[in-house]
C-alpha atoms as one frame of an Amber mdcrd trajectory, in Angstrom:
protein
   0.471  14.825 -62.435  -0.900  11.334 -62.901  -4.507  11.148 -63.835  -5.915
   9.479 -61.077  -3.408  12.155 -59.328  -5.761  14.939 -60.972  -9.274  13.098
 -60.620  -7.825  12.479 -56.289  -7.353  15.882 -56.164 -10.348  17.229 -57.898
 -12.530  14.741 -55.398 -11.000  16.196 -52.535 -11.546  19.349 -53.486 -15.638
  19.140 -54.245 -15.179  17.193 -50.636 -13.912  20.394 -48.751 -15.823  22.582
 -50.413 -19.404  20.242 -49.884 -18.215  20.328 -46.076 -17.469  23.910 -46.287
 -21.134  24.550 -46.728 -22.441  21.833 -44.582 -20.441  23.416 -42.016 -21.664
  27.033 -42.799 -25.792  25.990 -43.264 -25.070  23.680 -39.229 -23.305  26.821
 -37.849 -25.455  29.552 -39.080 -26.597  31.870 -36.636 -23.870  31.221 -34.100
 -21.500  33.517 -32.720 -17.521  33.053 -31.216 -17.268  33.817 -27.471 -14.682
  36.412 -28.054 -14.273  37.363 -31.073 -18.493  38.348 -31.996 -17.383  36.208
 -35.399 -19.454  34.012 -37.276 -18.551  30.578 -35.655 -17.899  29.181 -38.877
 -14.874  31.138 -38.987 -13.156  29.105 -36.257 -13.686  25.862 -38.268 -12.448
  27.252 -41.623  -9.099  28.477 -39.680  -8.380  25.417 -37.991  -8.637  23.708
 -41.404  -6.508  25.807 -43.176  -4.085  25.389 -40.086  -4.253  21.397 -40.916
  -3.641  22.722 -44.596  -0.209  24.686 -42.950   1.019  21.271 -41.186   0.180
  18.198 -42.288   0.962  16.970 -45.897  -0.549  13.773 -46.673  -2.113  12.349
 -49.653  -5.251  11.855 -47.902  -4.932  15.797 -46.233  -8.697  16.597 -47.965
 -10.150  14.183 -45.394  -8.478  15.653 -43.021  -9.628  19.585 -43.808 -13.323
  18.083 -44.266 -13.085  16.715 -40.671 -11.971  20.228 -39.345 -14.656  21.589
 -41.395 -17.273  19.565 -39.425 -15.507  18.992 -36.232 -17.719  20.602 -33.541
 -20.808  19.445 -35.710 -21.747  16.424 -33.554 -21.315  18.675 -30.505 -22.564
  22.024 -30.920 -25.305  21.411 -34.293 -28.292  18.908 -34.398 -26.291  17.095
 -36.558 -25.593  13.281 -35.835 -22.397  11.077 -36.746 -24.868   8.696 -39.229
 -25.488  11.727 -41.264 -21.879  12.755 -41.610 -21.065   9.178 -42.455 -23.933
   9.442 -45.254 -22.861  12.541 -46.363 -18.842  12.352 -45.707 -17.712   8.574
 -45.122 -17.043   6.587 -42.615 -13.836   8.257 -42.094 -14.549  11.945 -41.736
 -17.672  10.654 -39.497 -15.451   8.913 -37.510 -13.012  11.258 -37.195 -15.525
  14.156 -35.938 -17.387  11.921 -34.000 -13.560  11.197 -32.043 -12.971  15.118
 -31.481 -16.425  15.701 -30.224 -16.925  16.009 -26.467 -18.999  13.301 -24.109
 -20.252  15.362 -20.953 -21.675  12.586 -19.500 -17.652  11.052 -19.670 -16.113
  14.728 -18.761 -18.075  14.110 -15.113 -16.718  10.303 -14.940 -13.338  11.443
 -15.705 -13.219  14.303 -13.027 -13.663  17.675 -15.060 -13.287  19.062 -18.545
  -9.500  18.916 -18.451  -8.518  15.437 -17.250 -11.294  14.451 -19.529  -9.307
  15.998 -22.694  -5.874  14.873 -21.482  -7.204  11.112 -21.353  -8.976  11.669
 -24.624  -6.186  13.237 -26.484  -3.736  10.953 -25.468  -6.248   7.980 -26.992
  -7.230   9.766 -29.944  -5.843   8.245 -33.770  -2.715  10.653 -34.829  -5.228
  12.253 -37.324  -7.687  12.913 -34.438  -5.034  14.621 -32.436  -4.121  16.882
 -35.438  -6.884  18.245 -35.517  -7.543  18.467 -31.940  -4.235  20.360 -31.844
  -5.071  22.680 -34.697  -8.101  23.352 -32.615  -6.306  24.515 -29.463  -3.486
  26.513 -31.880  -7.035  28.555 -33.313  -8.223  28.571 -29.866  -5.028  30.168
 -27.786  -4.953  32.397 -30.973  -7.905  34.092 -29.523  -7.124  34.866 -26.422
  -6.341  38.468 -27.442  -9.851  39.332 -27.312 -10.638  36.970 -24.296 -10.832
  37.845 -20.783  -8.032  37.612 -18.389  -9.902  34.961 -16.650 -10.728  32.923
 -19.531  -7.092  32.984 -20.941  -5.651  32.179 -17.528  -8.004  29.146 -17.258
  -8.022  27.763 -20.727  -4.082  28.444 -20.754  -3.537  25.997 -17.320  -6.212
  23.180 -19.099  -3.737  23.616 -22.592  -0.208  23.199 -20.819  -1.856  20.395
 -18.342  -3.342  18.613 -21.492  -0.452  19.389 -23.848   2.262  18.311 -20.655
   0.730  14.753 -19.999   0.199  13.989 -24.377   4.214  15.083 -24.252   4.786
  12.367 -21.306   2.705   9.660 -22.077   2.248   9.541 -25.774   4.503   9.269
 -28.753   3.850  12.501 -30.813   4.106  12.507 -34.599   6.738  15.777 -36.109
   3.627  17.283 -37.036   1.708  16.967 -33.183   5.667  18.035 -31.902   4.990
  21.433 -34.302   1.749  22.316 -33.425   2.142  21.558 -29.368   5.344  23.901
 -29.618   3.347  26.466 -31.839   0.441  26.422 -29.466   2.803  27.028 -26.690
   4.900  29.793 -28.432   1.309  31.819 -29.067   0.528  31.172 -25.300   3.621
  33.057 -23.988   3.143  35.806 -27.031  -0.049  36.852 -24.813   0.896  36.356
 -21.393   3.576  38.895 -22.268
């Protein structure tokens, strides 16, 4: 290994582990739907799930924006302080994968919302998004048979219009087919 390789490598490191506890002091306290969890848990999956399917020199940024990315959302925490704290990039990334309710109403409803979004998102923003939905479906073991027949039609309609009307990365192709596969493993 080269040693700007090592000192790289070492610098993403310190990075995922300064957003790992960023991400644990903005989520304390909160709880998964489903699961009773520490939400904290949900983030720290869905990064090591980025860790499982994307290899890219730059894969620290990456895990530090699935660290953080329902800060903006469901924290007090604001996109200039992640930029401050994370660069523009990770900022800028979260800030993509967090919601806009006032936009989910213009766009007609949660799901239509997400399908437009996701099909506009950078390819990094939809890897994540997508490693978010895998984590997500990967609960529905402990959700109700309401919520998994709900969030299971808002997946395949968001997953079905990203397959027709954008051109998907091998890495998006994986996790869309993964996130499928774990849907029909619980509607079994």
């Amino acid at each position: 290994m080269k040693l700007v390789d090592a000192i790289k490598a070492t610098h993403g490191e310190l990075g995922i582990k300064k957003a790992m506890k960023f991400a644990e002091k903005k989520h304390e306290g909160q709880i998964r739907k489903f699961d009773k969890e520490p939400y904290v848990k949900h983030p720290k999956r869905v990064a090591e799930i980025l860790r499982k399917y994307k290899n890219s020199k730059e894969v620290y940024k990456l895990v530090q924006a699935a660290l953080l990315h329902d800060t903006i959302e469901d924290t007090p925490t604001s996109a200039k302080e992640l930029k401050r704290k994370f660069g523009k990039l990770v900022a800028s990334l979260v800030q993509e994968l967090s919601s806009d309710k006032k936009d989910m109403v213009e766009k007609g409803g949660k799901r239509k919302y997400l399908a437009h979004k996701t099909q506009n998102m950078s390819s990094w923003g939809l890897v994540i998004k997508l490693a978010d939905r895998l984590d997500n479906v990967s609960d529905f073991k402990t959700a109700s048979p309401a919520f998994v027949k709900s969030y299971g039609k808002q997946t395949n309609y968001i997953l079905d219009e990203l397959e027709k009307n954008r051109k998907l990365s091998g890495t998006q192709k994986r996790l869309i087919a993964d996130i499928r596969k774990k849907m029909a493993e619980v509607s079994k």
